[in-house]
XYZ file of N, CA and C in Angstrom:
810
model
N 0.845 -1.192 0.000
C 0.000 0.000 0.000
C 0.886 1.249 0.000
N 0.466 2.261 -0.708
C 1.271 3.471 -0.862
C 1.524 4.151 0.471
N 2.797 4.536 0.717
C 3.127 5.296 1.914
C 2.637 6.741 1.810
N 2.261 7.139 0.603
C 1.776 8.508 0.403
C 0.291 8.640 0.718
N -0.396 7.519 0.909
C -1.840 7.572 1.152
C -2.205 8.455 2.342
N -1.549 8.331 3.512
C -1.927 9.204 4.634
C -1.798 10.684 4.301
N -0.702 11.085 3.633
C -0.536 12.491 3.252
C -1.628 12.930 2.288
N -1.947 12.073 1.339
C -2.973 12.419 0.348
C -4.343 12.556 1.010
N -4.633 11.671 1.962
C -5.906 11.764 2.680
C -5.979 13.049 3.496
N -4.873 13.391 4.166
C -4.870 14.622 4.962
C -5.078 15.850 4.070
N -4.492 15.818 2.871
C -4.659 16.939 1.945
C -6.117 17.066 1.520
N -6.768 15.961 1.229
C -8.172 16.007 0.824
C -9.061 16.492 1.967
N -8.757 16.057 3.185
C -9.557 16.476 4.342
C -9.422 17.975 4.599
N -8.280 18.554 4.221
C -8.055 19.978 4.476
C -9.014 20.861 3.686
N -9.641 20.308 2.636
C -10.589 21.076 1.845
C -11.993 21.036 2.438
N -12.159 20.340 3.570
C -13.453 20.244 4.240
C -13.386 20.961 5.590
N -14.545 21.212 6.158
C -14.604 22.001 7.391
C -13.847 21.347 8.523
N -13.971 20.036 8.648
C -13.299 19.331 9.735
C -13.197 17.850 9.399
N -12.275 17.176 10.076
C -12.149 15.728 9.902
C -13.396 15.034 10.457
N -13.949 15.604 11.522
C -15.170 15.022 12.101
C -16.298 14.994 11.079
N -16.421 16.080 10.291
C -17.470 16.116 9.272
C -17.213 15.073 8.192
N -15.940 14.920 7.792
C -15.596 13.898 6.803
C -15.994 12.520 7.322
N -15.694 12.252 8.592
C -16.036 10.952 9.180
C -17.545 10.724 9.189
N -18.306 11.780 9.524
C -19.771 11.647 9.519
C -20.280 11.335 8.117
N -19.736 12.036 7.115
C -20.182 11.817 5.734
C -19.843 10.403 5.255
N -18.689 9.907 5.699
C -18.248 8.576 5.270
C -18.830 7.459 6.127
N -19.347 7.827 7.302
C -19.846 6.804 8.222
C -18.720 5.995 8.832
N -17.607 6.680 9.144
C -16.414 6.022 9.677
C -16.141 6.518 11.086
N -15.717 5.631 11.971
C -15.342 6.002 13.327
C -14.143 6.944 13.297
N -14.213 8.042 14.082
C -13.158 9.057 14.056
C -11.802 8.470 14.475
N -11.797 7.660 15.510
C -10.535 7.079 15.977
C -9.912 6.195 14.915
N -10.752 5.422 14.250
C -10.244 4.551 13.191
C -9.704 5.382 12.025
N -10.424 6.453 11.678
C -9.993 7.302 10.563
C -8.663 7.986 10.888
N -8.465 8.358 12.145
C -7.196 8.964 12.552
C -6.030 8.007 12.314
N -6.281 6.713 12.455
C -5.214 5.741 12.206
C -4.865 5.667 10.722
N -5.870 5.926 9.854
C -5.572 5.992 8.421
C -4.715 7.226 8.115
N -5.047 8.340 8.783
C -4.328 9.593 8.534
C -2.888 9.532 9.043
N -2.648 8.728 10.078
C -1.292 8.616 10.632
C -0.470 7.546 9.934
N -1.135 6.715 9.122
C -0.417 5.626 8.450
C -0.266 4.401 9.321
N -0.917 4.416 10.477
C -0.833 3.272 11.387
C -1.491 2.033 10.793
N -2.572 2.254 10.056
C -3.266 1.168 9.371
C -3.860 1.708 8.090
N -4.328 0.810 7.227
C -4.872 1.230 5.941
C -6.325 0.784 5.807
N -7.140 1.576 5.093
C -8.562 1.236 4.943
C -8.759 -0.003 4.089
N -9.900 -0.645 4.293
C -10.253 -1.798 3.462
C -10.537 -1.338 2.038
N -10.539 -2.284 1.108
C -10.814 -1.966 -0.289
C -12.199 -1.347 -0.439
N -13.161 -1.864 0.314
C -14.523 -1.328 0.240
C -14.570 0.123 0.704
N -13.866 0.415 1.821
C -13.851 1.789 2.324
C -13.067 2.697 1.390
N -11.996 2.174 0.787
C -11.225 2.959 -0.181
C -12.133 3.439 -1.307
N -12.970 2.554 -1.800
C -13.879 2.919 -2.899
C -14.865 3.984 -2.437
N -15.355 3.845 -1.187
C -16.302 4.829 -0.670
C -15.631 6.191 -0.497
N -14.384 6.198 -0.014
C -13.666 7.454 0.147
C -13.390 8.111 -1.203
N -13.051 7.305 -2.195
C -12.778 7.863 -3.523
C -14.024 8.505 -4.111
N -15.176 7.873 -3.928
C -16.427 8.464 -4.403
C -16.712 9.773 -3.671
N -16.452 9.800 -2.375
C -16.723 10.997 -1.573
C -15.822 12.160 -1.975
N -14.519 11.892 -2.139
C -13.572 12.956 -2.452
C -13.490 13.269 -3.942
N -14.110 12.423 -4.796
C -14.073 12.671 -6.232
C -12.730 12.346 -6.869
N -12.072 11.279 -6.394
C -10.803 10.852 -6.976
C -10.886 9.373 -7.327
N -9.936 8.911 -8.122
C -9.827 7.497 -8.441
C -8.884 6.827 -7.432
N -9.059 5.507 -7.260
C -8.180 4.776 -6.333
C -6.718 4.914 -6.742
N -6.440 4.821 -8.037
C -5.059 4.921 -8.513
C -4.483 6.307 -8.224
N -5.333 7.341 -8.267
C -4.879 8.704 -7.986
C -4.547 8.866 -6.505
N -5.356 8.268 -5.636
C -5.161 8.417 -4.196
C -3.853 7.790 -3.739
N -3.311 6.854 -4.536
C -2.074 6.170 -4.176
C -0.844 6.767 -4.854
N -1.032 7.881 -5.573
C 0.093 8.521 -6.251
C 1.074 9.117 -5.247
N 2.355 9.326 -5.660
C 3.285 10.093 -4.815
C 2.671 11.441 -4.468
N 2.931 11.912 -3.243
C 2.208 13.078 -2.737
C 2.378 14.314 -3.619
N 3.589 14.572 -4.091
C 3.803 15.747 -4.938
C 2.985 15.687 -6.210
N 2.946 14.512 -6.832
C 2.170 14.339 -8.058
C 0.684 14.447 -7.769
N 0.274 13.917 -6.599
C -1.131 13.987 -6.213
C -1.580 15.430 -6.024
N -0.719 16.273 -5.419
C -1.089 17.660 -5.185
C -1.232 18.437 -6.493
N -0.460 18.073 -7.511
C -0.656 18.687 -8.825
C -2.036 18.335 -9.366
N -2.431 17.077 -9.161
C -3.745 16.627 -9.619
C -4.863 17.345 -8.887
N -4.669 17.596 -7.593
C -5.701 18.224 -6.774
C -6.017 19.635 -7.264
N -5.093 20.257 -7.996
C -5.355 21.593 -8.539
C -6.585 21.591 -9.428
N -6.892 20.441 -10.024
C -8.075 20.338 -10.879
C -9.232 19.645 -10.166
N -9.184 19.651 -8.832
C -10.285 19.117 -8.037
C -10.980 20.272 -7.330
N -12.294 20.225 -7.177
C -12.994 21.313 -6.488
C -12.789 21.268 -4.994
N -12.560 22.435 -4.341
C -12.534 22.526 -2.898
C -13.973 22.464 -2.389
N -14.119 22.309 -1.083
C -15.459 22.183 -0.504
C -16.308 23.400 -0.834
N -15.729 24.623 -0.687
C -16.503 25.835 -0.960
C -16.895 25.897 -2.424
N -15.979 25.445 -3.288
C -16.286 25.427 -4.712
C -17.382 24.423 -5.015
N -17.331 23.274 -4.305
C -18.345 22.253 -4.546
C -19.724 22.764 -4.147
N -19.780 23.539 -3.027
C -21.075 24.101 -2.627
C -21.580 25.082 -3.676
N -20.675 25.905 -4.220
C -21.085 26.852 -5.249
C -21.530 26.123 -6.502
N -20.789 25.035 -6.832
C -21.160 24.248 -8.012
C -22.554 23.669 -7.850
N -22.898 23.263 -6.605
C -24.226 22.720 -6.356
C -25.288 23.772 -6.633
N -25.005 25.047 -6.268
C -25.950 26.117 -6.536
C -26.090 26.390 -8.020
N -24.953 26.324 -8.756
C -24.982 26.577 -10.185
C -25.917 25.612 -10.892
N -25.889 24.353 -10.463
C -26.649 23.326 -11.187
C -27.898 22.899 -10.424
N -28.369 23.747 -9.525
C -29.526 23.353 -8.727
C -30.760 23.108 -9.574
N -30.815 23.766 -10.759
C -31.972 23.567 -11.638
C -31.883 22.274 -12.424
N -30.717 21.620 -12.371
C -30.540 20.366 -13.097
C -30.830 19.226 -12.147
N -31.871 18.464 -12.412
C -32.264 17.393 -11.519
C -31.154 16.376 -11.337
N -31.028 15.862 -10.106
C -30.001 14.849 -9.839
C -30.248 13.610 -10.684
N -31.514 13.325 -10.994
C -31.797 12.148 -11.808
C -31.202 12.285 -13.209
N -31.208 13.529 -13.751
C -30.612 13.756 -15.078
C -29.109 13.537 -15.021
N -28.466 14.057 -13.990
C -27.020 13.915 -13.853
C -26.630 12.464 -13.639
N -27.365 11.767 -12.795
C -27.038 10.372 -12.532
C -27.283 9.510 -13.764
N -28.356 9.807 -14.501
C -28.648 9.050 -15.731
C -27.570 9.283 -16.782
N -26.916 10.451 -16.713
C -25.883 10.776 -17.696
C -24.538 10.161 -17.352
N -24.385 9.725 -16.102
C -23.050 9.307 -15.646
C -22.493 8.169 -16.496
N -23.309 7.143 -16.747
C -22.810 6.014 -17.538
C -22.506 6.438 -18.970
N -23.359 7.294 -19.558
C -23.143 7.753 -20.925
C -21.871 8.586 -21.045
N -21.508 9.278 -19.948
C -20.340 10.146 -19.976
C -19.070 9.449 -19.525
N -19.178 8.196 -19.115
C -18.035 7.506 -18.539
C -16.832 7.490 -19.476
N -17.069 7.293 -20.764
C -15.953 7.220 -21.720
C -15.331 8.588 -21.984
N -15.994 9.674 -21.548
C -15.473 11.021 -21.777
C -14.640 11.531 -20.595
N -14.597 10.779 -19.514
C -13.846 11.210 -18.333
C -12.359 11.316 -18.673
N -11.728 12.409 -18.278
C -10.312 12.609 -18.550
C -9.988 14.079 -18.734
N -8.799 14.340 -19.266
C -8.304 15.695 -19.471
C -8.445 16.119 -20.934
N -8.661 17.418 -21.124
C -8.818 17.987 -22.466
C -8.112 19.340 -22.537
N -7.648 19.683 -23.726
C -7.380 21.075 -24.036
C -8.661 21.624 -24.647
N -9.121 22.772 -24.158
C -10.265 23.439 -24.759
C -9.795 24.634 -25.568
N -10.366 24.838 -26.739
C -9.992 25.945 -27.622
C -11.240 26.719 -28.027
N -11.211 28.037 -27.889
C -12.283 28.861 -28.446
C -11.779 30.281 -28.647
N -12.494 31.026 -29.481
C -12.147 32.426 -29.724
C -12.331 33.200 -28.422
N -11.282 33.844 -27.962
C -11.338 34.546 -26.684
C -12.412 35.626 -26.693
N -13.257 35.626 -25.652
C -14.317 36.629 -25.554
C -13.769 37.977 -25.068
N -12.655 37.932 -24.331
C -12.074 39.171 -23.808
C -10.955 39.721 -24.691
N -10.408 38.881 -25.586
C -9.342 39.296 -26.508
C -9.746 38.880 -27.927
N -10.670 39.632 -28.560
C -11.169 39.262 -29.888
C -10.027 39.059 -30.884
N -10.170 38.018 -31.695
C -9.170 37.723 -32.711
C -8.115 36.732 -32.278
N -8.104 36.360 -30.987
C -7.148 35.386 -30.480
C -7.867 34.130 -29.995
N -7.168 33.004 -30.056
C -7.716 31.725 -29.607
C -7.191 31.435 -28.204
N -8.086 31.078 -27.311
C -7.717 30.748 -25.942
C -7.647 29.231 -25.782
N -6.514 28.735 -25.291
C -6.391 27.305 -24.981
C -6.397 27.139 -23.462
N -7.286 26.286 -22.968
C -7.416 26.046 -21.530
C -7.231 24.564 -21.247
N -7.078 24.222 -19.965
C -6.992 22.825 -19.542
C -8.263 22.478 -18.782
N -8.927 21.425 -19.233
C -10.229 21.038 -18.685
C -10.187 19.584 -18.246
N -10.921 19.287 -17.195
C -11.029 17.898 -16.750
C -12.483 17.531 -16.481
N -12.915 16.383 -16.988
C -14.186 15.775 -16.643
C -13.886 14.649 -15.665
N -14.610 14.612 -14.526
C -14.317 13.602 -13.519
C -15.613 13.138 -12.857
N -15.578 11.898 -12.368
C -16.740 11.286 -11.738
C -16.908 11.790 -10.307
N -18.173 11.916 -9.888
C -18.504 12.218 -8.498
C -19.678 11.318 -8.102
N -20.016 11.255 -6.821
C -21.179 10.453 -6.436
C -22.477 10.940 -7.064
N -22.503 12.175 -7.579
C -23.737 12.752 -8.120
C -23.749 12.811 -9.652
N -22.708 12.325 -10.303
C -22.668 12.375 -11.764
C -21.259 12.658 -12.239
N -21.154 13.441 -13.315
C -19.855 13.834 -13.852
C -19.736 15.346 -13.791
N -18.672 15.834 -13.190
C -18.415 17.268 -13.064
C -17.304 17.693 -14.013
N -17.182 18.999 -14.180
C -16.157 19.549 -15.056
C -15.455 20.688 -14.340
N -14.132 20.774 -14.523
C -13.363 21.897 -14.004
C -12.391 22.332 -15.091
N -12.288 23.633 -15.276
C -11.442 24.181 -16.328
C -10.605 25.330 -15.770
N -9.328 25.363 -16.155
C -8.428 26.444 -15.768
C -7.958 27.157 -17.030
N -8.188 28.463 -17.080
C -7.764 29.285 -18.212
C -6.667 30.244 -17.766
N -5.593 30.300 -18.517
C -4.548 31.292 -18.313
C -4.669 32.303 -19.437
N -5.204 33.468 -19.140
C -5.500 34.456 -20.174
C -4.279 35.349 -20.355
N -3.554 35.082 -21.412
C -2.327 35.803 -21.729
C -1.453 34.926 -22.594
N -0.406 35.473 -23.222
C 0.499 34.660 -24.032
C 1.144 33.580 -23.181
N 1.335 32.348 -23.709
C 1.965 31.279 -22.936
C 3.307 31.709 -22.359
N 3.484 31.496 -21.054
C 4.735 31.839 -20.405
C 4.859 33.286 -19.983
N 3.917 34.145 -20.368
C 3.989 35.574 -20.033
C 3.068 35.873 -18.848
N 3.164 37.082 -18.312
C 2.309 37.518 -17.199
C 0.852 37.509 -17.647
N -0.024 36.948 -16.845
C -1.412 36.776 -17.258
C -2.293 36.662 -16.020
N -3.590 36.481 -16.236
C -4.486 36.215 -15.115
C -5.193 34.893 -15.357
N -5.714 34.318 -14.291
C -6.289 32.976 -14.343
C -7.791 33.023 -14.088
N -8.517 32.196 -14.835
C -9.949 31.980 -14.604
C -10.150 30.497 -14.295
N -11.006 30.212 -13.333
C -11.294 28.825 -12.969
C -12.805 28.604 -13.034
N -13.202 27.625 -13.826
C -14.616 27.307 -13.995
C -14.903 25.927 -13.401
N -16.041 25.804 -12.729
C -16.478 24.516 -12.205
C -17.978 24.368 -12.434
N -18.391 23.126 -12.664
C -19.812 22.901 -12.849
C -20.134 21.453 -13.169
N -21.257 21.255 -13.821
C -21.788 19.920 -14.073
C -21.819 19.610 -15.555
N -21.773 18.313 -15.832
C -21.820 17.820 -17.213
C -22.932 16.780 -17.293
N -23.760 16.856 -18.328
C -24.855 15.903 -18.460
C -25.234 15.761 -19.931
N -26.046 14.755 -20.226
C -26.446 14.459 -21.599
C -27.959 14.564 -21.722
N -28.398 15.249 -22.767
C -29.820 15.318 -23.107
C -29.973 15.113 -24.605
N -30.693 14.063 -24.982
C -31.044 13.819 -26.381
C -29.821 13.923 -27.316
N -28.778 13.141 -27.019
C -27.608 13.020 -27.888
C -26.785 14.299 -27.979
N -26.818 15.122 -26.946
C -25.953 16.291 -26.888
C -25.360 16.382 -25.473
N -24.102 16.793 -25.396
C -23.418 16.937 -24.108
C -23.505 18.404 -23.672
N -24.002 18.626 -22.465
C -24.153 19.979 -21.925
C -23.203 20.162 -20.739
N -22.582 21.329 -20.661
C -21.776 21.707 -19.502
C -22.252 23.076 -19.035
N -22.564 23.186 -17.757
C -22.943 24.466 -17.158
C -21.933 24.765 -16.067
N -21.144 25.826 -16.251
C -20.037 26.097 -15.326
C -20.058 27.557 -14.864
N -19.547 27.777 -13.651
C -19.423 29.125 -13.106
C -17.952 29.476 -12.930
N -17.593 30.735 -13.198
C -16.236 31.215 -12.927
C -16.129 31.422 -11.421
N -15.191 30.687 -10.782
C -15.189 30.588 -9.331
C -14.391 31.674 -8.626
N -13.534 32.406 -9.318
C -12.724 33.426 -8.662
C -13.471 34.744 -8.532
N -14.127 35.170 -9.618
C -14.888 36.423 -9.576
C -16.375 36.187 -9.357
N -16.843 34.977 -9.689
C -18.260 34.607 -9.552
C -19.179 35.581 -10.273
N -18.742 36.049 -11.427
C -19.571 36.998 -12.179
C -19.932 36.484 -13.564
N -19.780 35.159 -13.769
C -20.114 34.623 -15.089
C -20.494 33.151 -14.998
N -21.494 32.771 -15.741
C -21.838 31.367 -15.971
C -21.719 31.108 -17.463
N -21.034 30.041 -17.820
C -20.859 29.689 -19.221
C -21.636 28.415 -19.537
N -22.274 28.398 -20.692
C -23.002 27.217 -21.161
C -22.279 26.669 -22.386
N -21.967 25.388 -22.351
C -21.284 24.719 -23.464
C -22.142 23.554 -23.925
N -22.331 23.442 -25.230
C -23.087 22.329 -25.812
C -22.208 21.681 -26.875
N -22.014 20.360 -26.750
C -21.098 19.638 -27.627
C -21.797 18.486 -28.347
N -21.304 18.183 -29.552
C -21.660 16.928 -30.190
C -20.976 15.795 -29.429
N -21.608 14.628 -29.308
C -20.906 13.480 -28.725
C -19.903 12.921 -29.731
N -19.092 11.968 -29.282
C -18.151 11.305 -30.184
C -18.868 10.148 -30.864
N -18.785 10.087 -32.183
C -19.483 9.045 -32.935
C -18.555 7.899 -33.331
N -17.319 7.892 -32.801
C -16.385 6.800 -33.063
C -15.947 6.202 -31.729
N -15.252 5.072 -31.791
C -14.828 4.392 -30.571
C -13.685 5.113 -29.878
N -12.958 5.956 -30.599
C -11.815 6.672 -30.023
C -12.102 8.167 -30.008
N -12.080 8.757 -28.826
C -12.328 10.193 -28.698
C -11.058 10.962 -29.061
N -11.168 11.886 -30.002
C -10.059 12.783 -30.335
C -10.475 14.237 -30.123
N -11.566 14.635 -30.778
C -12.036 16.014 -30.664
C -13.552 16.028 -30.450
N -14.004 16.979 -29.638
C -15.420 17.264 -29.469
C -15.638 18.710 -29.892
N -16.684 18.960 -30.653
C -16.942 20.325 -31.111
C -18.310 20.788 -30.638
N -18.450 22.097 -30.538
C -19.732 22.641 -30.111
C -19.701 24.152 -30.034
N -20.596 24.685 -29.202
C -20.753 26.139 -29.029
C -20.636 26.471 -27.551
N -19.913 27.544 -27.244
C -19.828 28.075 -25.882
C -20.434 29.466 -25.853
N -21.233 29.756 -24.849
C -21.804 31.094 -24.698
C -21.504 31.599 -23.297
N -21.183 32.894 -23.220
C -20.864 33.487 -21.936
C -20.837 34.995 -22.041
N -20.106 35.629 -21.140
C -20.008 37.085 -21.101
C -18.542 37.476 -21.193
N -18.216 38.382 -22.096
C -16.840 38.847 -22.220
C -16.426 39.604 -20.964
N -15.160 39.415 -20.544
C -14.664 40.090 -19.346
C -14.471 41.583 -19.569
N -14.276 41.983 -20.829
C -14.042 43.402 -21.118
C -15.373 44.177 -21.101
N -15.291 45.446 -20.718
C -16.478 46.310 -20.751
C -16.914 46.513 -22.201
N -18.230 46.544 -22.432
C -19.353 46.522 -21.486
C -19.880 45.108 -21.227
N -19.000 44.098 -21.225
C -19.365 42.705 -20.946
C -20.501 42.205 -21.852
N -20.289 42.242 -23.151
C -21.355 41.778 -24.050
C -21.548 40.271 -23.979
N -22.785 39.780 -23.997
C -23.030 38.340 -24.126
C -22.457 37.857 -25.463
N -21.757 36.737 -25.439
C -21.009 36.280 -26.597
C -21.166 34.783 -26.785
N -21.113 34.337 -28.035
C -21.116 32.904 -28.356
C -20.020 32.637 -29.375
N -19.380 31.484 -29.257
C -18.292 31.133 -30.155
C -18.191 29.622 -30.298
N -17.573 29.171 -31.369
C -17.318 27.750 -31.531
C -16.243 27.316 -30.537
N -16.363 26.083 -30.063
C -15.401 25.557 -29.100
C -15.006 24.142 -29.510
N -13.767 23.789 -29.262
C -13.251 22.458 -29.575
C -12.540 21.920 -28.342
N -12.830 20.664 -27.987
C -12.113 19.977 -26.919
C -11.250 18.882 -27.529
N -9.981 18.883 -27.190
C -9.031 17.871 -27.653
C -8.737 16.920 -26.499
N -9.089 15.646 -26.670
C -8.914 14.669 -25.591
C -7.436 14.355 -25.392
N -6.991 14.392 -24.117
C -5.581 14.173 -23.793
C -5.338 12.869 -23.048
N -6.392 12.232 -22.568
C -6.246 11.000 -21.798
C -6.684 11.191 -20.357
N -6.595 10.121 -19.580
C -7.040 10.179 -18.183
C -5.926 10.568 -17.227
N -4.702 10.696 -17.717
C -3.594 11.166 -16.882
C -2.616 11.946 -17.747
N -1.971 12.932 -17.161
C -0.986 13.737 -17.885
C -0.149 14.535 -16.903
N 0.842 15.235 -17.413
C 1.665 16.146 -16.614
C 0.917 17.475 -16.542
N 0.220 17.715 -15.434
C -0.641 18.893 -15.314
C 0.162 20.179 -15.389
N 1.305 20.225 -14.709
C 2.106 21.447 -14.704
C 2.554 21.801 -16.126
N 3.031 20.816 -16.867
C 3.477 21.052 -18.240
C 2.312 21.498 -19.117
N 1.154 20.868 -18.933
C -0.012 21.196 -19.751
C -0.515 22.606 -19.457
N -0.478 23.009 -18.186
C -0.915 24.357 -17.833
C -0.020 25.420 -18.464
N 1.256 25.098 -18.633
C 2.171 26.050 -19.256
C 1.824 26.288 -20.724
N 1.117 25.343 -21.330
C 0.712 25.496 -22.729
C -0.590 26.276 -22.873
N -1.252 26.548 -21.746
C -2.494 27.324 -21.792
C -2.172 28.786 -22.076
N -3.105 29.481 -22.719
C -2.918 30.896 -22.995
C -3.543 31.311 -24.296
N -3.202 32.494 -24.759
C -3.747 33.067 -25.986
C -2.821 32.802 -27.162
N -3.415 32.462 -28.304
C -2.664 32.162 -29.513
C -3.286 32.885 -30.705
N -2.449 33.217 -31.670
C -2.963 33.677 -32.951
C -3.697 32.515 -33.626
N -4.767 32.794 -34.375
C -5.545 31.707 -34.977
C -4.745 30.795 -35.903
N -3.692 31.313 -36.524
C -2.890 30.504 -37.447
C -1.591 30.017 -36.809
N -1.490 30.089 -35.491
C -0.268 29.658 -34.803
C -0.073 28.156 -35.014
N 1.086 27.730 -35.508
C 1.320 26.294 -35.732
C 1.334 25.475 -34.443
N 1.400 26.140 -33.283
C 1.330 25.412 -32.010
C -0.060 24.834 -31.780
N -1.079 25.359 -32.491
C -2.427 24.813 -32.406
C -2.560 23.672 -33.409
N -3.192 22.559 -33.021
C -3.379 21.447 -33.963
C -4.115 21.909 -35.224
N -3.702 21.440 -36.397
C -4.367 21.872 -37.639
C -5.856 21.573 -37.647
N -6.262 20.446 -37.022
C -7.687 20.120 -36.963
C -8.456 21.190 -36.188
N -7.836 21.686 -35.119
C -8.485 22.710 -34.294
C -8.614 24.009 -35.077
N -7.537 24.402 -35.763
C -7.581 25.642 -36.535
C -8.696 25.581 -37.579
N -8.870 24.418 -38.183
C -9.917 24.262 -39.199
C -11.308 24.330 -38.569
N -11.482 23.660 -37.431
C -12.797 23.620 -36.782
C -13.222 24.983 -36.253
N -12.254 25.825 -35.908
C -12.583 27.148 -35.374
C -12.714 28.214 -36.448
N -12.567 27.826 -37.699
C -12.569 28.817 -38.773
C -13.952 29.057 -39.357
N -14.984 28.450 -38.770
C -16.334 28.616 -39.289
C -16.868 30.015 -39.041
N -18.027 30.284 -39.572
C -18.628 31.613 -39.431
C -20.141 31.471 -39.301
N -20.818 32.591 -39.329
C -22.283 32.585 -39.253
C -22.852 31.786 -40.413
N -23.821 30.904 -40.111
C -24.417 30.056 -41.133
C -25.082 30.899 -42.219
N -24.771 30.579 -43.476
C -25.292 31.333 -44.616
C -26.822 31.362 -44.606
N -27.389 32.548 -44.603
C -28.837 32.710 -44.716
C -29.602 32.410 -43.453
N -28.930 31.872 -42.426
C -29.646 31.494 -41.210
C -29.500 32.535 -40.114
N -28.386 33.278 -40.126
C -28.184 34.320 -39.135
C -27.789 33.815 -37.764
N -27.303 32.567 -37.659
C -26.861 32.078 -36.362
C -25.570 31.287 -36.504
N -24.870 31.136 -35.388
C -23.603 30.416 -35.346
C -23.888 28.940 -35.127
N -23.310 28.105 -35.949
C -23.560 26.662 -35.867
C -22.246 25.927 -35.820
N -22.107 24.970 -34.877
C -20.857 24.226 -34.725
C -20.749 23.140 -35.799
N -19.551 22.982 -36.399
C -19.363 21.889 -37.364
C -19.229 20.567 -36.649
N -19.562 19.503 -37.330
C -19.322 18.180 -36.788
C -17.820 17.918 -36.726
N -17.345 17.167 -35.721
C -15.910 16.897 -35.635
C -15.442 16.019 -36.791
């Protein structure tokens, strides 16, 4: 059993009000749980699964070296964020989210997200996004570094819920640092056995005055269920639309325009 497990458990508990509350939620004796935190003993496989569902992590992640685990936790919601996320999606019935969980299982993992920046018109924003399982369905968290890669910039963090309705994937997320924006994303599902790109439309509010409501095409590039988060975050930022650092498929998918004669923006199929 990993020697890093006690440290990882203590880190996860720090995002909650108290260890006592964690024990109540898990239905675990406090004294016994303290022995897990000290490394004196290790939880059973059944309890490990219950803890992973509660904290929103995978068993393999919980056993990672502590430094690597803490990088992963950057894309996990804190308790306060989770409460806010619950408010964001309060209009979405739990039955819809739970029914979507199995359909979304193959989409769980990390993505680069690409869309025309709402605050910097004419530039493409690349962000790092993660879809992950929770006891209530599948959630999404996205980190945007708004600025040229490697240069001084500001960060936006979005958290929310992911669900499926009638063959379309919906994401409803709130910006958690300023709490002044909710973004709605609608994607085509993947029609092949291997996920590479998901395309759709994102709508939100530009950060620049006068904060106009905006919609743009968006592309998600699947990266897998594990990656070097620090390295990937360094690739986030603003790019020129023809920058060769952007995948050619992405540049093509983002080059669409208003549908001829229809007067609305329509996402191309991947």
